[in-house]
PDB file of C-alpha atoms in Angstrom:
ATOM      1  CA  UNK A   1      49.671 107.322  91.002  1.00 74.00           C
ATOM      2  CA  UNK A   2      49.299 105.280  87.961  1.00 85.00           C
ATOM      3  CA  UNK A   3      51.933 103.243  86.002  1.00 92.00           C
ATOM      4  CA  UNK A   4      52.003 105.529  83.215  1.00 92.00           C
ATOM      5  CA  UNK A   5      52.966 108.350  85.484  1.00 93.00           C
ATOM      6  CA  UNK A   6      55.391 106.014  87.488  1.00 95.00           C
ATOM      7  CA  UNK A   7      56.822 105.376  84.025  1.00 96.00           C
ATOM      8  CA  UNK A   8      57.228 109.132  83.106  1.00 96.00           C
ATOM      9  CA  UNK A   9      58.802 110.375  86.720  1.00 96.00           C
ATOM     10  CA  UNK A  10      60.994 106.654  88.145  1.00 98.00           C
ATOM     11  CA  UNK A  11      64.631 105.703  86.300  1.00 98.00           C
ATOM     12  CA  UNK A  12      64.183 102.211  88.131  1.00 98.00           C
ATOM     13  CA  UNK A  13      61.760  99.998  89.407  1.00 98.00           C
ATOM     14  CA  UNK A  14      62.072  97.447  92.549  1.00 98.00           C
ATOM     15  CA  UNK A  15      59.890  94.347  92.687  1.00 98.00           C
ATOM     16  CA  UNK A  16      59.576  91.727  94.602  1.00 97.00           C
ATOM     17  CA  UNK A  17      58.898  88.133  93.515  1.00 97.00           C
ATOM     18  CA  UNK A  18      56.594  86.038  94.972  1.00 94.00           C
ATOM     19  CA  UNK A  19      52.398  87.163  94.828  1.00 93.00           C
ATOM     20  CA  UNK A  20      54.228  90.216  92.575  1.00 96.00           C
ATOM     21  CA  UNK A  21      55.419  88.885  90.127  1.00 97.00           C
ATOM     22  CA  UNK A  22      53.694  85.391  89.588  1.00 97.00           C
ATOM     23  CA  UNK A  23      51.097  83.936  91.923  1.00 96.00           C
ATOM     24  CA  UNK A  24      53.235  81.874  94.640  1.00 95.00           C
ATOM     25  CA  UNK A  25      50.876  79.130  94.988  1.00 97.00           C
ATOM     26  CA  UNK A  26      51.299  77.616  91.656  1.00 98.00           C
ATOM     27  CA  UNK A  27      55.048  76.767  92.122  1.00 98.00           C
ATOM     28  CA  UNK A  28      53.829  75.051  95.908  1.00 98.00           C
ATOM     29  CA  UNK A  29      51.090  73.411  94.184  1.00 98.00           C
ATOM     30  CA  UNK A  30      53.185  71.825  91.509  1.00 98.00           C
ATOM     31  CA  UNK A  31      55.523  70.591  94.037  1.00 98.00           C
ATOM     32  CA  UNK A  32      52.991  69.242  95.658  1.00 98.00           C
ATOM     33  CA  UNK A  33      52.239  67.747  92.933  1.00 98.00           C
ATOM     34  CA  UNK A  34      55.566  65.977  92.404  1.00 98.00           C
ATOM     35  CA  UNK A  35      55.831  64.880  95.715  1.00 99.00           C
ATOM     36  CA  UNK A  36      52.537  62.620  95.688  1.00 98.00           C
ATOM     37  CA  UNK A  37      53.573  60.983  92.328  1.00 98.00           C
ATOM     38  CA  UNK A  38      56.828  60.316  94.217  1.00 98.00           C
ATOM     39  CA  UNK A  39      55.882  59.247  97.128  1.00 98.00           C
ATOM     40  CA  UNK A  40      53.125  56.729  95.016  1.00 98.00           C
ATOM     41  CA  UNK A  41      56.157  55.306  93.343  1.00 98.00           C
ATOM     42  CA  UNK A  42      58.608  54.861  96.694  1.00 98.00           C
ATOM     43  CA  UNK A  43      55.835  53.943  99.441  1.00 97.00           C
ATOM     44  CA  UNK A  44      52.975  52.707  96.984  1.00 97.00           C
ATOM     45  CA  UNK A  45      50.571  55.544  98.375  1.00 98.00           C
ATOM     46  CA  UNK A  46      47.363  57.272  96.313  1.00 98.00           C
ATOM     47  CA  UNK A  47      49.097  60.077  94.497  1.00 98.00           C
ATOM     48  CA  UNK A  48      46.049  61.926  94.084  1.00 98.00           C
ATOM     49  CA  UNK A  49      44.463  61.481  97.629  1.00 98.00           C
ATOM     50  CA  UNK A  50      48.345  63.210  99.128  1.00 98.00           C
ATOM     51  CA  UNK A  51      47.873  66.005  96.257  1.00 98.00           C
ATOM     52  CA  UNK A  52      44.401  66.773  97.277  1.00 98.00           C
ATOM     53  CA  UNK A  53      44.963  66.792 101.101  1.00 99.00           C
ATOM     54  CA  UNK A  54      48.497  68.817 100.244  1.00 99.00           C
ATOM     55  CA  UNK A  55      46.464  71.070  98.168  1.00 98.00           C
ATOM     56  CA  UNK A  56      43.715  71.426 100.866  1.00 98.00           C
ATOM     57  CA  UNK A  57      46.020  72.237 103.387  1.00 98.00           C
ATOM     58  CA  UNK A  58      47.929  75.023 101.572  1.00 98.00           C
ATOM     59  CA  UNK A  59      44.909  76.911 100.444  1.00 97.00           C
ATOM     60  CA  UNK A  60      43.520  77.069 104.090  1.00 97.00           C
ATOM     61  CA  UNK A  61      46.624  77.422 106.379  1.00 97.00           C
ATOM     62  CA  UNK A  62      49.599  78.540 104.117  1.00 97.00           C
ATOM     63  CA  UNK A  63      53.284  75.682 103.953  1.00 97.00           C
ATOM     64  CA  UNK A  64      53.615  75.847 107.477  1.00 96.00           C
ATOM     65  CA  UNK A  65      54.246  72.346 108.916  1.00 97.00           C
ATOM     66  CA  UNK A  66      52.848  71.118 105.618  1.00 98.00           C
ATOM     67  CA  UNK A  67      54.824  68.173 105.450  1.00 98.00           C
ATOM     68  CA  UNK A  68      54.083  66.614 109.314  1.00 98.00           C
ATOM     69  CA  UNK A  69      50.659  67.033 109.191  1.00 98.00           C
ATOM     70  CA  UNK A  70      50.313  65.159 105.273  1.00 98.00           C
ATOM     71  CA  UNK A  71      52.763  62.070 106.927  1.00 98.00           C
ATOM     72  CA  UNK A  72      50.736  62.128 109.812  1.00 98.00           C
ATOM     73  CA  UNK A  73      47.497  61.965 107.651  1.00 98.00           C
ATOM     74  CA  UNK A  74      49.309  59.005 105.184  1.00 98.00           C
ATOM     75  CA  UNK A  75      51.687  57.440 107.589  1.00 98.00           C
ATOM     76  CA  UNK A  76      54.586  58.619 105.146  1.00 98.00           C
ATOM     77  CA  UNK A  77      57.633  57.998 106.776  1.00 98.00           C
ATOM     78  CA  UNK A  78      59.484  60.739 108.180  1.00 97.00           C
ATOM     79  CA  UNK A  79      62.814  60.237 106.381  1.00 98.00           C
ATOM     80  CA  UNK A  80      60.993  61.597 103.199  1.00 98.00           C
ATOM     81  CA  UNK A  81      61.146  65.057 104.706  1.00 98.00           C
ATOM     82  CA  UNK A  82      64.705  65.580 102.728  1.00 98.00           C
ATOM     83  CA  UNK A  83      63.256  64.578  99.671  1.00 98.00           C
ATOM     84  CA  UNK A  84      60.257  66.742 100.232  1.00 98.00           C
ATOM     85  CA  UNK A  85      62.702  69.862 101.103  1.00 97.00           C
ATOM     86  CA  UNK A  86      65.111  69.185  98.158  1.00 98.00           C
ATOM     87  CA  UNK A  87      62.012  69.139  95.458  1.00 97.00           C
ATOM     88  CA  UNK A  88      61.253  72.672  97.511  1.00 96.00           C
ATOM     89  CA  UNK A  89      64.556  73.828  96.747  1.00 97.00           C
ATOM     90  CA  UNK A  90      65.256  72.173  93.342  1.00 96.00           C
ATOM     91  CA  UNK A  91      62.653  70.595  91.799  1.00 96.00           C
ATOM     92  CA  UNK A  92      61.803  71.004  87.818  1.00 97.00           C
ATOM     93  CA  UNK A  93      58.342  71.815  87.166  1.00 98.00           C
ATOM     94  CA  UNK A  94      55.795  70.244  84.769  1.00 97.00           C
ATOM     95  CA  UNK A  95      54.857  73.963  83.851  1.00 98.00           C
ATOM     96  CA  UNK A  96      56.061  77.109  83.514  1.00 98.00           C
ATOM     97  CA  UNK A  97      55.173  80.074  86.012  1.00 98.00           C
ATOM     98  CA  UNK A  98      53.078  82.641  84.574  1.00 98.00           C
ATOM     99  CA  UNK A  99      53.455  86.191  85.182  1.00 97.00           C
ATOM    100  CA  UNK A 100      50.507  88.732  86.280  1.00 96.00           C
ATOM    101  CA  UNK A 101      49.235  89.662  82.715  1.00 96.00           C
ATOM    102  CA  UNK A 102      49.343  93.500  83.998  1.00 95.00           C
ATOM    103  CA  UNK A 103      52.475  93.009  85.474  1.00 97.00           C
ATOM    104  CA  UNK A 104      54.362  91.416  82.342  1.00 97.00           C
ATOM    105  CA  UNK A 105      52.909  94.684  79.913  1.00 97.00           C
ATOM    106  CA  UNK A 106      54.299  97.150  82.747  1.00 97.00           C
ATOM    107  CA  UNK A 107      57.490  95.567  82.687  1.00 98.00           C
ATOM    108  CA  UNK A 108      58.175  95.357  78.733  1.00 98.00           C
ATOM    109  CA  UNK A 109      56.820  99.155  79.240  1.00 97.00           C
ATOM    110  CA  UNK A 110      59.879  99.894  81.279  1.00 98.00           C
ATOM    111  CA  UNK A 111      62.310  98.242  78.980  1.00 98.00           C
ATOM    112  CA  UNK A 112      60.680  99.677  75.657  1.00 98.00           C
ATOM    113  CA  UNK A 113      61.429 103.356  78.263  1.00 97.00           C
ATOM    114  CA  UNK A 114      65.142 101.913  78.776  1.00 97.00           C
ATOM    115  CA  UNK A 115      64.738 102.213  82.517  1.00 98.00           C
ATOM    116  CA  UNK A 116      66.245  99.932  85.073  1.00 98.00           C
ATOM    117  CA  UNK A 117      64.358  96.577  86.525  1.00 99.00           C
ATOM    118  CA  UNK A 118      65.657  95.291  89.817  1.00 99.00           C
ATOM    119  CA  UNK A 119      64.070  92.020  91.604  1.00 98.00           C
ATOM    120  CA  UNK A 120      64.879  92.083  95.161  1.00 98.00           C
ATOM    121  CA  UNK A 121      63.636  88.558  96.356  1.00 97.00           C
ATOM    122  CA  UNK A 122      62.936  87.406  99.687  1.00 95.00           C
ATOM    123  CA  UNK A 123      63.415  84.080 101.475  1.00 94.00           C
ATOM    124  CA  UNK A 124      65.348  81.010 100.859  1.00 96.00           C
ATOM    125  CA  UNK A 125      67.945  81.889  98.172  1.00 96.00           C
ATOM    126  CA  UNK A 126      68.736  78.730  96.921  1.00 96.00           C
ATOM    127  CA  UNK A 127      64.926  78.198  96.313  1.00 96.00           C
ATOM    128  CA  UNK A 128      63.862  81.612  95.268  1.00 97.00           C
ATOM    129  CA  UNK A 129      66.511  81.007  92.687  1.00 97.00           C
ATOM    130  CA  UNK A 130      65.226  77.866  91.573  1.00 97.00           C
ATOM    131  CA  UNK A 131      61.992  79.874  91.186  1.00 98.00           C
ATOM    132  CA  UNK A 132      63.184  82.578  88.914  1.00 98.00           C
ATOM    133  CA  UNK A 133      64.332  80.388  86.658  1.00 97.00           C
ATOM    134  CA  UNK A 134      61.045  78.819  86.041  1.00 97.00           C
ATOM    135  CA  UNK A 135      59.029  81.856  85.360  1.00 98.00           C
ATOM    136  CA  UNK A 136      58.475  81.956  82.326  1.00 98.00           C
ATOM    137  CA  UNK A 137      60.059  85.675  81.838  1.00 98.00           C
ATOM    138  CA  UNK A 138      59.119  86.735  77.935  1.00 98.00           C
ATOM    139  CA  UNK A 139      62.123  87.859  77.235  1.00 97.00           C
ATOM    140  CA  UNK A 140      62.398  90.222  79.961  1.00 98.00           C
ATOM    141  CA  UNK A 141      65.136  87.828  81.905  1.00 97.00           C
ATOM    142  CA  UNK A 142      67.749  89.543  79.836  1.00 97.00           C
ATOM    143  CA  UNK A 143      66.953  93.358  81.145  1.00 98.00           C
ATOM    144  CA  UNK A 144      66.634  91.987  84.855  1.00 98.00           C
ATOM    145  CA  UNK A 145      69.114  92.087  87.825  1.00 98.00           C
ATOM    146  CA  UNK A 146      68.437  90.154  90.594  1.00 98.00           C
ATOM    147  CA  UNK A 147      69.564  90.647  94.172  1.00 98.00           C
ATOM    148  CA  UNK A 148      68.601  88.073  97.778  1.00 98.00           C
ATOM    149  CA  UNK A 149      67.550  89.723 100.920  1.00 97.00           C
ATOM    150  CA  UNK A 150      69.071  86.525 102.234  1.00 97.00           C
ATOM    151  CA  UNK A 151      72.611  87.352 101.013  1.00 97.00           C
ATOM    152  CA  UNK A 152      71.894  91.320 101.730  1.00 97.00           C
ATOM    153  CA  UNK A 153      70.844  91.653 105.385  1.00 96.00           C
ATOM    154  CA  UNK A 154      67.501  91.433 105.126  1.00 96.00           C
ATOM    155  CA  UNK A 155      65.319  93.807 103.150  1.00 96.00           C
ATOM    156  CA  UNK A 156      65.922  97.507 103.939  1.00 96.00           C
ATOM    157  CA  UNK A 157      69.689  96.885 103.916  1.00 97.00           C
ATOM    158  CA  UNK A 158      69.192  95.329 100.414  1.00 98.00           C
ATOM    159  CA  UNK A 159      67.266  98.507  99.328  1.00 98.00           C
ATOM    160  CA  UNK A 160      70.225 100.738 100.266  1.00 98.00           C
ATOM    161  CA  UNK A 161      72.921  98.181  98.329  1.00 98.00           C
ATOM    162  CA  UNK A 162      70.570  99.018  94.958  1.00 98.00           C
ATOM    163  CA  UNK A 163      70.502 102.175  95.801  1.00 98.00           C
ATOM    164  CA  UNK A 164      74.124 102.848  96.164  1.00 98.00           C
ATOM    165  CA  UNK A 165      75.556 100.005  93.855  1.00 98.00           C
ATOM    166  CA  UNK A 166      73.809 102.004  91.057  1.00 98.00           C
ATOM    167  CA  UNK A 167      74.106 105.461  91.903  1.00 98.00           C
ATOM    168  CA  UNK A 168      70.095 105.951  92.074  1.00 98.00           C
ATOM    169  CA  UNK A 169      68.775 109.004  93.580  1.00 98.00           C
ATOM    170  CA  UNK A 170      65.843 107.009  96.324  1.00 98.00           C
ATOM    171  CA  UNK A 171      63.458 110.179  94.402  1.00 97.00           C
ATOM    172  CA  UNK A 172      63.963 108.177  91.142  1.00 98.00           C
ATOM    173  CA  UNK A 173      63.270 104.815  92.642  1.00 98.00           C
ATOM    174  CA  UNK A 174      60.222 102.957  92.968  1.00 98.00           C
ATOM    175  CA  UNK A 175      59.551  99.464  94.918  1.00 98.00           C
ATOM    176  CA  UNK A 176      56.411  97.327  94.478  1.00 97.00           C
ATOM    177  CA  UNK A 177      55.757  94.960  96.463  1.00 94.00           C
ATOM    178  CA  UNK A 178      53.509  93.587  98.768  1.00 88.00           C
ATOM    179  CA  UNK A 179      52.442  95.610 102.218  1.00 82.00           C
ATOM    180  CA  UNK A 180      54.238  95.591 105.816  1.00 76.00           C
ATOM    181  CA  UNK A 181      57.935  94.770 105.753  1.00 78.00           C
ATOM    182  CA  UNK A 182      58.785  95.505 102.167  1.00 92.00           C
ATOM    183  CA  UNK A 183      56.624  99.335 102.821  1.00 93.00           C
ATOM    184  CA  UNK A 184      58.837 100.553 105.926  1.00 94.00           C
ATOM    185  CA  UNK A 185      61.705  98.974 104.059  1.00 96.00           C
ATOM    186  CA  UNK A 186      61.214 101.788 101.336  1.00 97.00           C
ATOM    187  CA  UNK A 187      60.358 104.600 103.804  1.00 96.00           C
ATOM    188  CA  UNK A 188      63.806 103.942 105.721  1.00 96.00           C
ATOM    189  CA  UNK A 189      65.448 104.605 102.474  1.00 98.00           C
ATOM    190  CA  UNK A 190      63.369 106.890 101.284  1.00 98.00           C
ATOM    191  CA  UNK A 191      62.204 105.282  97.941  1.00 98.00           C
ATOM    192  CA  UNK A 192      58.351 105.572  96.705  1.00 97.00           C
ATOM    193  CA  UNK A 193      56.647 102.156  97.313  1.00 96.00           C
ATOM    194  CA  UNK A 194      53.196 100.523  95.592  1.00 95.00           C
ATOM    195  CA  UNK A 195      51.082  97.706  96.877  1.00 93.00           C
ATOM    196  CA  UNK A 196      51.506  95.884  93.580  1.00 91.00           C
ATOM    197  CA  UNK A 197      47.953  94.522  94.048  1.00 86.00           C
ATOM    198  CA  UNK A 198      46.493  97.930  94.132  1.00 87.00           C
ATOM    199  CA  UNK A 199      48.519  99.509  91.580  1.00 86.00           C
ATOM    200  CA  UNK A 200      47.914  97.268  88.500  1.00 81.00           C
ATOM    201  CA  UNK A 201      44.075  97.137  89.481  1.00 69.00           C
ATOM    202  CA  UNK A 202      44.272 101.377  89.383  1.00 53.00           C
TER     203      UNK A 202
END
């Protein structure tokens, strides 16, 4: 089904966040970034030789045990860990996160419609958070409400809060996301669901 016929049959729409909404890689990256420039100022290290391996590593194997293997590489001491999980969870980027191009239009298409946009957002609250507030939203931020799967019990739970917390029928819900967890999520409660990747490319 296309958006335009999503638009015409749903009353609310479901997204996720992260590779939905915004590519995740460019909020990693930039705190990547940060973390070389800081760790040139506090251990006198090549900023750009950390961001590069950083970068490297990311691309190839994902943030798993991202910081251990870049000390290991530089010798960074160990005790920079916190730092390097507080700029996760807090730091201030040097630029804004862009949305999907397709994905902004659909959205101002729901609110021009006056239909409901939910974000349901999975992982780390406290960083997810910090996230959405650097997106840089278009306006949109003001027609959005935001829920955690952390603070829900996990993703189909948080489905059935919306659901209920709202008084939406599941028939007049949609949630697009990405594949796996977030698809038997929406069968168990019975709500449509689209591979965002496949439905703004349709």
């Amino acid at each position: 089904m296309s958006t335009t016929q999503y638009l015409k049959e749903k009353e609310a729409f479901i997204f996720e966040l992260n590779q939905v909404i915004f590519p995740e890689k460019d909020y990693y990256l930039q705190v990547y970034y940060l973390f070389g420039q800081f760790i040139e100022y506090a251990e006198q290290l090549n900023a750009a030789e950390i961001v590069a391996f950083m970068q490297e590593y990311y691309l190839k194997k994902g943030t798993k045990d991202i910081f251990s293997k870049t000390a290991r590489r530089f010798n960074i001491p160990e005790k920079y860990q916190v730092n390097f999980e507080l700029l996760l969870l807090s730091a201030r980027l040097p630029l804004k996160l862009l949305m999907f191009g397709e994905v902004l239009k659909f959205m101002q298409q729901i609110v021009v419609e006056r239909k409901k946009i939910f974000l349901l957002v999975d992982g780390n609250a406290a960083m997810q958070l910090n996230v959405i507030k650097q997106v840089e939203w278009n306006g949109l931020e003001n027609y959005l409400t935001v829920y955690f799967t952390e603070e829900m019990g996990g993703m189909t739970a948080g489905l059935g809060q919306i659901l209920v917390t709202h008084d939406l029928e599941p028939k007049s819900v949609i949630f697009i996301g990405k594949p796996k967890m977030s698809k038997k999520s929406a069968i168990e409660n019975n709500i449509d669901f689209a591979v965002a990747e496949k439905l703004f490319l349709s």
